[in-house]
Short mmCIF file of C-alpha atoms and ligand atoms in Angstrom, two decimals:
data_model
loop_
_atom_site.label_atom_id
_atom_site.label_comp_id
_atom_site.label_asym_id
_atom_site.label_seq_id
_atom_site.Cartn_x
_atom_site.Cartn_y
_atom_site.Cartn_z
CA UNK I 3 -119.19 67.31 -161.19
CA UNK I 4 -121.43 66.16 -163.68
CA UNK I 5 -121.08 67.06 -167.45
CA UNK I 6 -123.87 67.65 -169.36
CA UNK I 7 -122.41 66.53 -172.81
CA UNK I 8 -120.89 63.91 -171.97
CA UNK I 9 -124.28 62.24 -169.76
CA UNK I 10 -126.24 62.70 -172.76
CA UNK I 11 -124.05 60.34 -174.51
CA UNK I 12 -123.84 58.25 -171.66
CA UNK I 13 -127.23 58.07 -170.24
CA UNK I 14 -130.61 57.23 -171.90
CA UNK I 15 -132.26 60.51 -170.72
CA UNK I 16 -133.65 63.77 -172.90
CA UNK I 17 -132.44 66.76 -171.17
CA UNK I 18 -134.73 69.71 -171.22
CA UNK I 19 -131.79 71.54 -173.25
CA UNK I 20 -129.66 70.30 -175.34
CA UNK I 21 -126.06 70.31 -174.75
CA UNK I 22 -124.28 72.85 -177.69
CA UNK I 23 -120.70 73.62 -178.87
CA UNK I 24 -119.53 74.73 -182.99
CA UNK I 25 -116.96 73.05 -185.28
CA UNK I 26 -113.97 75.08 -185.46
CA UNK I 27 -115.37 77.07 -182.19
CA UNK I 28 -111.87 78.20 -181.73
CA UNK I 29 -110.77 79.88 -184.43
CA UNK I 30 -109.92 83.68 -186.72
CA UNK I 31 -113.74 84.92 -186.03
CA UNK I 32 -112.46 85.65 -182.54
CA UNK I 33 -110.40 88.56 -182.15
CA UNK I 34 -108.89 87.44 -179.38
CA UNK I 35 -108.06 84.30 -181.38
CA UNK I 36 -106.11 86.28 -184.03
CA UNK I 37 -103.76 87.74 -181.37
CA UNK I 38 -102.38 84.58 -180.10
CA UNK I 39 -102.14 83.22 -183.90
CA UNK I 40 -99.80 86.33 -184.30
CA UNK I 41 -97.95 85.88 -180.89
CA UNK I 42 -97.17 82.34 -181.65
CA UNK I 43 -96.07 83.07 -185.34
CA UNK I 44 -97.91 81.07 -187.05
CA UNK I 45 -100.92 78.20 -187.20
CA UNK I 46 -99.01 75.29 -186.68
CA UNK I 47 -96.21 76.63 -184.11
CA UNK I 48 -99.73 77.41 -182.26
CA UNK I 49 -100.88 73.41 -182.51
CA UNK I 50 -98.03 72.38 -181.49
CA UNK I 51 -97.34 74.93 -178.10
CA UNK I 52 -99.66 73.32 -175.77
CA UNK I 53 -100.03 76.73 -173.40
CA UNK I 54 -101.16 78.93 -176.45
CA UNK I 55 -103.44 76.03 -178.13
CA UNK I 56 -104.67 75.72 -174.75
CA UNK I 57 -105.63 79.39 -174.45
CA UNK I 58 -107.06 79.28 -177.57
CA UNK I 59 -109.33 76.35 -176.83
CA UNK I 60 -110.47 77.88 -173.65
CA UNK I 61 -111.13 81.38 -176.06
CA UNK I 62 -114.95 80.42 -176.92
CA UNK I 63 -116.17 78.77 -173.59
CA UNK I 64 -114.86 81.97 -172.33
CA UNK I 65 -116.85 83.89 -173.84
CA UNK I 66 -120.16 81.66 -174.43
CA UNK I 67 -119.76 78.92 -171.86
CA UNK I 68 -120.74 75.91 -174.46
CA UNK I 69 -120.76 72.69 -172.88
CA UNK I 70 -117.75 71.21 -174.92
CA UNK I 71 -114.39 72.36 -175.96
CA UNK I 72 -112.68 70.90 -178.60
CA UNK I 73 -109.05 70.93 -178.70
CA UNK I 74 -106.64 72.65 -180.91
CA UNK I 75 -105.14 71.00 -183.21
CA UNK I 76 -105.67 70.14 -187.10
CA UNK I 77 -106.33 66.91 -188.88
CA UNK I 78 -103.35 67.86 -190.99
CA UNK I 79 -100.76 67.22 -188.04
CA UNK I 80 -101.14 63.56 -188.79
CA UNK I 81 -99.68 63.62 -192.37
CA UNK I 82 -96.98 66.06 -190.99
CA UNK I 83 -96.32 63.33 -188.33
CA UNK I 84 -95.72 60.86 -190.90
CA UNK I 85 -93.08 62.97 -192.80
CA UNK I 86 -94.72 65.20 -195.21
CA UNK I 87 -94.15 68.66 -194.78
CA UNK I 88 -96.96 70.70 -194.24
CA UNK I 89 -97.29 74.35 -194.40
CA UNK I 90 -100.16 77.11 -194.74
CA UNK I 91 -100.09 79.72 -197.27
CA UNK I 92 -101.41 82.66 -195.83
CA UNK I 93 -105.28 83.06 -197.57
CA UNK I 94 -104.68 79.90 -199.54
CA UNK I 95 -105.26 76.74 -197.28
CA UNK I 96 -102.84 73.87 -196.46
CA UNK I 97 -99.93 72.78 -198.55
CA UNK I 98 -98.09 69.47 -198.48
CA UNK I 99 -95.15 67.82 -200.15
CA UNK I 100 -97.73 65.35 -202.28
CA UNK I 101 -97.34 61.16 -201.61
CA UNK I 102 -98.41 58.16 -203.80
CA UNK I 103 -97.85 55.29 -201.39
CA UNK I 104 -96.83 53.81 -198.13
CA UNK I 105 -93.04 53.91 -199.44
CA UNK I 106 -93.26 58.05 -199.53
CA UNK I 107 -94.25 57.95 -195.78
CA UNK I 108 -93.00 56.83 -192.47
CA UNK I 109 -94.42 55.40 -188.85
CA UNK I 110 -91.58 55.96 -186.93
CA UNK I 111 -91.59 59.14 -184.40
CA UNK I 112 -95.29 59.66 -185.36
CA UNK I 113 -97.03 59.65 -181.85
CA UNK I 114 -94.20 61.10 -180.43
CA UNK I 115 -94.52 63.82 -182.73
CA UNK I 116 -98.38 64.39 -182.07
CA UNK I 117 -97.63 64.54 -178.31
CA UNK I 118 -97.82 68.05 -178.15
CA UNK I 119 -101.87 67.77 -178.61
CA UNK I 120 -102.03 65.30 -175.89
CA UNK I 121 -100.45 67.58 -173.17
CA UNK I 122 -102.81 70.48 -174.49
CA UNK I 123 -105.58 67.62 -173.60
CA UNK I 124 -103.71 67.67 -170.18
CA UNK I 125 -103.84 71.02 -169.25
CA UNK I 126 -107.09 71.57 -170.20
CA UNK I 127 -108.52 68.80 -167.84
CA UNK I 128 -107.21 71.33 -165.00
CA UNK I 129 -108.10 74.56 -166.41
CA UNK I 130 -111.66 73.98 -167.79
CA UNK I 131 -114.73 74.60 -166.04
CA UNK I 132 -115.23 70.52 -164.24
CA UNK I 133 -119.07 70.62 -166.24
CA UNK I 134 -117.03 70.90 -169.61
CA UNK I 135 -117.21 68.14 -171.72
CA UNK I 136 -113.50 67.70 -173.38
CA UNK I 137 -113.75 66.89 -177.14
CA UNK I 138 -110.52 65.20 -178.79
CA UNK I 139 -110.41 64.17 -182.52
CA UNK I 140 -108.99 63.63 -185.90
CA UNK I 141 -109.64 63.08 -189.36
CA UNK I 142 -111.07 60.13 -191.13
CA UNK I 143 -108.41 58.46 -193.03
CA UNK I 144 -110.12 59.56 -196.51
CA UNK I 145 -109.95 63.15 -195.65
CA UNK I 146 -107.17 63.15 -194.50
CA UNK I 147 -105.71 61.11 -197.74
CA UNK I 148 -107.33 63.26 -200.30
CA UNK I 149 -104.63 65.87 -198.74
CA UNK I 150 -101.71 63.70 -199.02
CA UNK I 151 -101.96 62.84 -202.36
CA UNK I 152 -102.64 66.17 -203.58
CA UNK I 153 -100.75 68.11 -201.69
CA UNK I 154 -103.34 70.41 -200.73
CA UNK I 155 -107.53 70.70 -200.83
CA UNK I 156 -109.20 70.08 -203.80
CA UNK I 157 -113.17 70.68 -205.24
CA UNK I 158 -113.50 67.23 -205.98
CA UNK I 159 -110.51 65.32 -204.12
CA UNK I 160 -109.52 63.77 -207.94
CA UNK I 161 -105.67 63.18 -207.06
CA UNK I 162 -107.11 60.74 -204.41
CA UNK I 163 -109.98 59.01 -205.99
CA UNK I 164 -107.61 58.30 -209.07
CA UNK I 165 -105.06 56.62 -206.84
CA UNK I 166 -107.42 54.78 -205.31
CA UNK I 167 -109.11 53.47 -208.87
CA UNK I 168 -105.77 52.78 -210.64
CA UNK I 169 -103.24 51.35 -207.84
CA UNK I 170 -106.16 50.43 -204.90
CA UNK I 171 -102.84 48.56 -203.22
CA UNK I 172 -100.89 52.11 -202.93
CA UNK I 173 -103.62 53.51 -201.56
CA UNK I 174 -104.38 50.83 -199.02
CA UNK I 175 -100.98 51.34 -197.76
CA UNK I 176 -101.56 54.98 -197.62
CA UNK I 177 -104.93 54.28 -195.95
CA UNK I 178 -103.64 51.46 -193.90
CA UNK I 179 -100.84 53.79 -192.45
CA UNK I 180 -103.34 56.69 -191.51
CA UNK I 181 -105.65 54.06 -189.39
CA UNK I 182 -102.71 53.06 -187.32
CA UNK I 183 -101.16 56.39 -186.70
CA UNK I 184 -104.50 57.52 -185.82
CA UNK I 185 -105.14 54.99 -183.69
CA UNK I 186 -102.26 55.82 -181.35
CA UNK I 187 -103.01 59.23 -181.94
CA UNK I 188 -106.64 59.21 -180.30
CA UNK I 189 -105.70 56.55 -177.66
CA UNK I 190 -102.87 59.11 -176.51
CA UNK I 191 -105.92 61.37 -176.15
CA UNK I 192 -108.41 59.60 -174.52
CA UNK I 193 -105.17 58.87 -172.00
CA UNK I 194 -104.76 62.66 -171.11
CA UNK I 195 -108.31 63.07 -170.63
CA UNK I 196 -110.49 63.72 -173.25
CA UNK I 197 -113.72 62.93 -172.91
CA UNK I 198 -115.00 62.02 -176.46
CA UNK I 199 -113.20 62.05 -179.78
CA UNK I 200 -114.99 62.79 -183.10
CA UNK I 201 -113.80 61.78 -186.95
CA UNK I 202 -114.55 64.41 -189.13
CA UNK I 203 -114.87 62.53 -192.64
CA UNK I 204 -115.38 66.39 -194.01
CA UNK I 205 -115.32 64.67 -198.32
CA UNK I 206 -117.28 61.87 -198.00
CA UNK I 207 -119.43 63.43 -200.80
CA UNK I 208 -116.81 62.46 -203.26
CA UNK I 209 -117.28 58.20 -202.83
CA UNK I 210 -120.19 55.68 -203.62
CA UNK I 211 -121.10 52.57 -203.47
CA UNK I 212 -118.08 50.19 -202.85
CA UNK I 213 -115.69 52.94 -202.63
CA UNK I 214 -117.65 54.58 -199.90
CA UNK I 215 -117.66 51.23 -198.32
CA UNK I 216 -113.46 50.63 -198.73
CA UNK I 217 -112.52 53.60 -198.23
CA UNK I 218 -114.79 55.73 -195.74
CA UNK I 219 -117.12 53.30 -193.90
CA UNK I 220 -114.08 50.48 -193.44
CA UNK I 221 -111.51 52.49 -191.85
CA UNK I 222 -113.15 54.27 -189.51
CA UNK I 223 -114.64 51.47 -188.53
CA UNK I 224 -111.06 49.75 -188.20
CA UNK I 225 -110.33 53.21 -185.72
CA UNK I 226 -113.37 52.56 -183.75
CA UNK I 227 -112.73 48.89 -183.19
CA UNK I 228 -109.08 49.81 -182.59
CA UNK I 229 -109.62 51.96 -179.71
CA UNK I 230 -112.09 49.10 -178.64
CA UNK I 231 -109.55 46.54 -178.74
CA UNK I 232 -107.34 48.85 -176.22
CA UNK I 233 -110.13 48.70 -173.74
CA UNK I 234 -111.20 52.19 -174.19
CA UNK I 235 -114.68 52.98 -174.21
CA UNK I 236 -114.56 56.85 -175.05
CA UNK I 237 -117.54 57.94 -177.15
CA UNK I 238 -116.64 58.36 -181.14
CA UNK I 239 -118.83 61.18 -182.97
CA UNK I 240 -118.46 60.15 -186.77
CA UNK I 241 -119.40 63.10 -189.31
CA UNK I 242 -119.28 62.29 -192.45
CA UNK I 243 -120.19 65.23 -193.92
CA UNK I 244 -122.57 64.72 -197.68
CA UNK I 245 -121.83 61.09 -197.71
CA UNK I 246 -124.12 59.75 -200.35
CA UNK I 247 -125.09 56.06 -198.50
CA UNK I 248 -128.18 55.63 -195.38
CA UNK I 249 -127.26 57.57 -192.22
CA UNK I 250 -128.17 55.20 -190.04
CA UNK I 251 -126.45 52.06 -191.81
CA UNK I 252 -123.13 54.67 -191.30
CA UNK I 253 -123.27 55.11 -187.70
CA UNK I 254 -124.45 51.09 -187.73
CA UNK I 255 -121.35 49.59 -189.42
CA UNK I 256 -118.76 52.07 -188.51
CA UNK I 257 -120.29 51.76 -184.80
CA UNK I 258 -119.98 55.32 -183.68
CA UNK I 259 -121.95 56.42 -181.08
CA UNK I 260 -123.00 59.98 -181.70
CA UNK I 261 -123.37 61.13 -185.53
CA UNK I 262 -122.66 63.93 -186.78
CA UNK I 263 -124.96 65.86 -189.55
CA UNK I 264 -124.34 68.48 -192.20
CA UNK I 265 -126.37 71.24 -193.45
CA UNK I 266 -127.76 69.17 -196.22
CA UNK I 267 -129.33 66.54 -194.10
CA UNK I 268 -132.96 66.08 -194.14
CA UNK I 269 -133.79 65.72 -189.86
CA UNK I 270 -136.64 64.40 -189.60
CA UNK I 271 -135.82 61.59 -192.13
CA UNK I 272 -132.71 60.60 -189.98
CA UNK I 273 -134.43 61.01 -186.98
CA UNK I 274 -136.80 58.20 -188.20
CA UNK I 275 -133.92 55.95 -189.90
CA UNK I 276 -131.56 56.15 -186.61
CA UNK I 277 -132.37 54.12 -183.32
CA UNK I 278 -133.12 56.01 -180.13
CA UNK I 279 -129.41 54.67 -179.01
CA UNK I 280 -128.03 57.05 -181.44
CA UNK I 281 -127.19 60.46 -180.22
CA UNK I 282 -127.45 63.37 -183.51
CA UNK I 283 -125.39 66.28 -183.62
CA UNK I 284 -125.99 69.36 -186.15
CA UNK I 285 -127.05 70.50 -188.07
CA UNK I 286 -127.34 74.94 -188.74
CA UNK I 287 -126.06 76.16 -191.69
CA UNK I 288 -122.95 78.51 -190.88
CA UNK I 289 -123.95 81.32 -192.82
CA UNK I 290 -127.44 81.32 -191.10
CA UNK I 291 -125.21 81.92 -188.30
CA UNK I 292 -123.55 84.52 -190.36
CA UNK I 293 -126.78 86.24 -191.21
CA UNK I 294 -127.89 86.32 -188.00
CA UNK I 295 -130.99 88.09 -186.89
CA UNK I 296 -134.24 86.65 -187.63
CA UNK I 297 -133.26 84.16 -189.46
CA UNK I 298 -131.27 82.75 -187.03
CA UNK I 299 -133.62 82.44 -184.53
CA UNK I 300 -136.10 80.64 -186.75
CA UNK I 301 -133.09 78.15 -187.67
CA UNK I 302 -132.62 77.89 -184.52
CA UNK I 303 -136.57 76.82 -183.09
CA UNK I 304 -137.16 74.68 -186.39
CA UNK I 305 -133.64 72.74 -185.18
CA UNK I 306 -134.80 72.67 -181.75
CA UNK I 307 -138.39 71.67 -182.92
CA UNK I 308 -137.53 68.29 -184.71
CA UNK I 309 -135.20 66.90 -182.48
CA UNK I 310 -137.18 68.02 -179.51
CA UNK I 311 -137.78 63.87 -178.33
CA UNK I 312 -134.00 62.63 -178.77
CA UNK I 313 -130.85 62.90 -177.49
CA UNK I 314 -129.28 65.76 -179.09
CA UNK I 315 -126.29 67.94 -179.59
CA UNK I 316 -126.55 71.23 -180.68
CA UNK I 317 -123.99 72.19 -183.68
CA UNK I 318 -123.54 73.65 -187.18
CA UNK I 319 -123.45 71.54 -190.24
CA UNK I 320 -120.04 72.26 -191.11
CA UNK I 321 -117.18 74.76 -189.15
CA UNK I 322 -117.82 78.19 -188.28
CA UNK I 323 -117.13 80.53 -190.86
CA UNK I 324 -114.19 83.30 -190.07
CA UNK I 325 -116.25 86.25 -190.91
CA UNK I 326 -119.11 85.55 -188.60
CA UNK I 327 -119.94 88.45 -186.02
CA UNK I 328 -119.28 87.07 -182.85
CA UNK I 329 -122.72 88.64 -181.13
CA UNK I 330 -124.16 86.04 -183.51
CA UNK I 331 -122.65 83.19 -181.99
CA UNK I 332 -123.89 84.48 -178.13
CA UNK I 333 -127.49 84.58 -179.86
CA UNK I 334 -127.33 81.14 -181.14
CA UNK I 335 -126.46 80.11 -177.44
CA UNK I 336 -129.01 82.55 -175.93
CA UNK I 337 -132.08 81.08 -178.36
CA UNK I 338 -130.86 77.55 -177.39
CA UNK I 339 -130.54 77.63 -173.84
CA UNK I 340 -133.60 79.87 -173.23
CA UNK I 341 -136.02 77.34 -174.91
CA UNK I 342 -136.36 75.01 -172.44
O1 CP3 N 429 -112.91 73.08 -184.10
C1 CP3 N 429 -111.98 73.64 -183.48
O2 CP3 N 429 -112.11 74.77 -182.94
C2 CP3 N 429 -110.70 72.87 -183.28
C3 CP3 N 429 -109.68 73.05 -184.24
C4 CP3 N 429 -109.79 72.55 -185.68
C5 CP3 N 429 -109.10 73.19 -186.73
N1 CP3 N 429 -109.23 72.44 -187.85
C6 CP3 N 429 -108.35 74.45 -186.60
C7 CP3 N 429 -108.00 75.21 -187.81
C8 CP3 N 429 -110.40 71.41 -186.21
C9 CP3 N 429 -111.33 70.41 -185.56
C10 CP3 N 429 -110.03 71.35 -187.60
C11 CP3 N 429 -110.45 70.27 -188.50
C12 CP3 N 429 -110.04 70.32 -189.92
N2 CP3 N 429 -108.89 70.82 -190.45
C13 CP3 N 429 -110.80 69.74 -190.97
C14 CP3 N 429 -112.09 68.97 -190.81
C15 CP3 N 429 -113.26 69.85 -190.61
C16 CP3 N 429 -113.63 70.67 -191.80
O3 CP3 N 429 -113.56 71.92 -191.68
O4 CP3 N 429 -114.02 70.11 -192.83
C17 CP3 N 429 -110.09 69.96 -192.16
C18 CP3 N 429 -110.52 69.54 -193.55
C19 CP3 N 429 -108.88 70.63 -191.82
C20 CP3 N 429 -107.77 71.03 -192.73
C21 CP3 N 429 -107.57 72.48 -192.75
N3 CP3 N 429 -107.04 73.21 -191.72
C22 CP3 N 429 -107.87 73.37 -193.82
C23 CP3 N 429 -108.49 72.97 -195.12
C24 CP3 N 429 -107.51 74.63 -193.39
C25 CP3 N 429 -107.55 75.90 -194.21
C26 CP3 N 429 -108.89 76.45 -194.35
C27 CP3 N 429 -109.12 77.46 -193.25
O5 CP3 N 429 -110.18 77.36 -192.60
O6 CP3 N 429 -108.25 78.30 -193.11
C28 CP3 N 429 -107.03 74.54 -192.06
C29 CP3 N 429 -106.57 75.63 -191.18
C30 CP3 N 429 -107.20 75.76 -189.83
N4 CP3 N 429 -107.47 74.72 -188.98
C31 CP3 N 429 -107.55 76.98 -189.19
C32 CP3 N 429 -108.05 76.65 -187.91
C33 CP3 N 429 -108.51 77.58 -186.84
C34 CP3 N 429 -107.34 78.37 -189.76
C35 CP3 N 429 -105.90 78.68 -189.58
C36 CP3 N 429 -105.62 80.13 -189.32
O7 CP3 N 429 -105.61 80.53 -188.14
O8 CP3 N 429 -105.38 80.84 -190.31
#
């Protein structure tokens, strides 16, 4: 059967509709999510049981039937699969046991550690609907550094960007480590069936210049090429979300196929900077989609509006917020879908 989603990627056509699905789809705005958080006892014994992050992934197309499903997991699992501890403080966000180089952190046992998300990938290629798209992913290895090295999420991810200004060689390692753990990490997923993998770079606000170049730009490139290398063709959605540097010249040298906008983006200037063989994804502000109402639906058509002639993916700007009414979310598919 065919799958929307993934055809727009792959084929050259503008469907009448766009395909849609939300960051963090799955997730505490659900009620039905929050039960099987509590049954499993806690977020990360639920990313790592495949049969509840399984039912929790199939929560939202449940209820709204979006064209993609995203798996559940967290970008975190990769520094926990590399030895850091990693816990979440109830209200508070992720904690880990802080690192300064490659010394503080090990390869060894890392995919074998992550394989719990591929065998979620598995069973989900039997129990979603076969029109589905199946979306794997991870984080950029800046992101996902900026947590190492401080141990937990920061305004302005300083632990990280002074690491990688006073002992650049630490950080490579650091850096270095995360590309090759991740990857494994994807490859594993593309091998148990998903369909498309994106890199959310969520702080690329926080580098310029050369450092956006070293430290952003280069290794997800390196992750892209990687995959490459392995014969894989999968399509790679790259978001990096506020990065200060030409959209276009992103998705050009870290040669992602689909890219992903935030809420800040201007569209119709990216629409103009990015070739027609570059599918967009984005871009609603999450707390229009909190508000709901009228302002929604105006989001919505103005959305809809400028990316009317190119291939498009319907999506927020940034995850779904936890206190957004979930009525909000079926309106948001309802104004999409019914503007064809
Ligand atoms: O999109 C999905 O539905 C798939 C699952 C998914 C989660 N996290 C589940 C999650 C995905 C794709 C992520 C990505 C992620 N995780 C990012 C990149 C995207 C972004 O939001 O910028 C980042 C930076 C993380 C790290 C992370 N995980 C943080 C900072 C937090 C705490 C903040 C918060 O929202 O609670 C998490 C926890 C987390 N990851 C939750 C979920 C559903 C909430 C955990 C809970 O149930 O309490």
């Amino acid at each position: 059967m065919a799958k929307p989603l993934l055809d727009l990627i792959k084929h050259s056509q503008i469907p009448a509709v766009p395909p849609i699905w939300l960051m963090r789809q799955a997730g505490r705005y659900l009620p039905e999510y929050r039960r099987v958080r509590e049954q499993a006892g806690g977020f990360l014994n639920l990313c790592y049981t495949p049969a509840l992050a399984e039912e929790v992934t199939l929560q939202p197309i449940r209820r709204y039937g979006f064209d993609a499903a995203i798996v559940f997991a967290d970008i975190l699992l990769v520094p926990h699969a590399m030895g850091q501890e990693l816990w979440f403080e109830t209200g508070e966000g992720p904690r880990l046991t802080p690192v300064s180089s490659g010394a503080d952190l090990t390869l060894k046992g890392a995919r074998e550690h992550l394989s719990p998300v591929s065998q979620t990938l598995s069973r989900l290629t039997q129990s979603l609907p076969a029109d589905t798209t199946l979306i794997g992913f991870a984080g950029a290895p800046w992101t996902v550094a900026t947590y190492m090295i401080a141990g937990r999420g920061t305004p302005d991810q300083a632990p990280a960007r002074a690491l990688a200004r006073t002992q650049p060689e630490k950080f490579q390692e650091i850096i270095d480590m995360v590309v090759a753990v991740t990857i494994d990490y994807l490859a594993d997923q593309i091998d148990a069936g998903a369909d498309i993998v994106q890199l959310f770079e969520s702080w690329a606000a926080s580098l310029q210049g050369e450092e956006l170049e070293r430290w952003c730009v280069r290794p997800v490139a390196q992750i892209v090429d990687g995959l490459r290398a392995r014969g894989l063709q999968t399509p790679i959605i790259g978001f990096p979300r506020g990065a200060k540097t030409p959209l276009g010249d992103y998705a050009q040298k870290t040669h992602c196929d689909v890219l992903g906008l935030d809420t800040a983006v201007d569209r119709r200037a990216v629409g103009d900077a990015c070739g027609a063989d570059i599918v967009l994804q984005g871009n609603l502000d999450p707390q229009i989609l909190v508000a709901g109402g009228g302002e929604l639906d105006a989001a919505v058509d103005a959305i809809l509006q400028d990316f009317a002639n190119r291939r498009f993916i319907f999506n927020l700007g940034h995850g779904i917020l936890p206190q957004t009414p979930p009525e909000h979310v079926a309106q948001l598919v309802a104004r999409v879908r019914k503007a064809s």
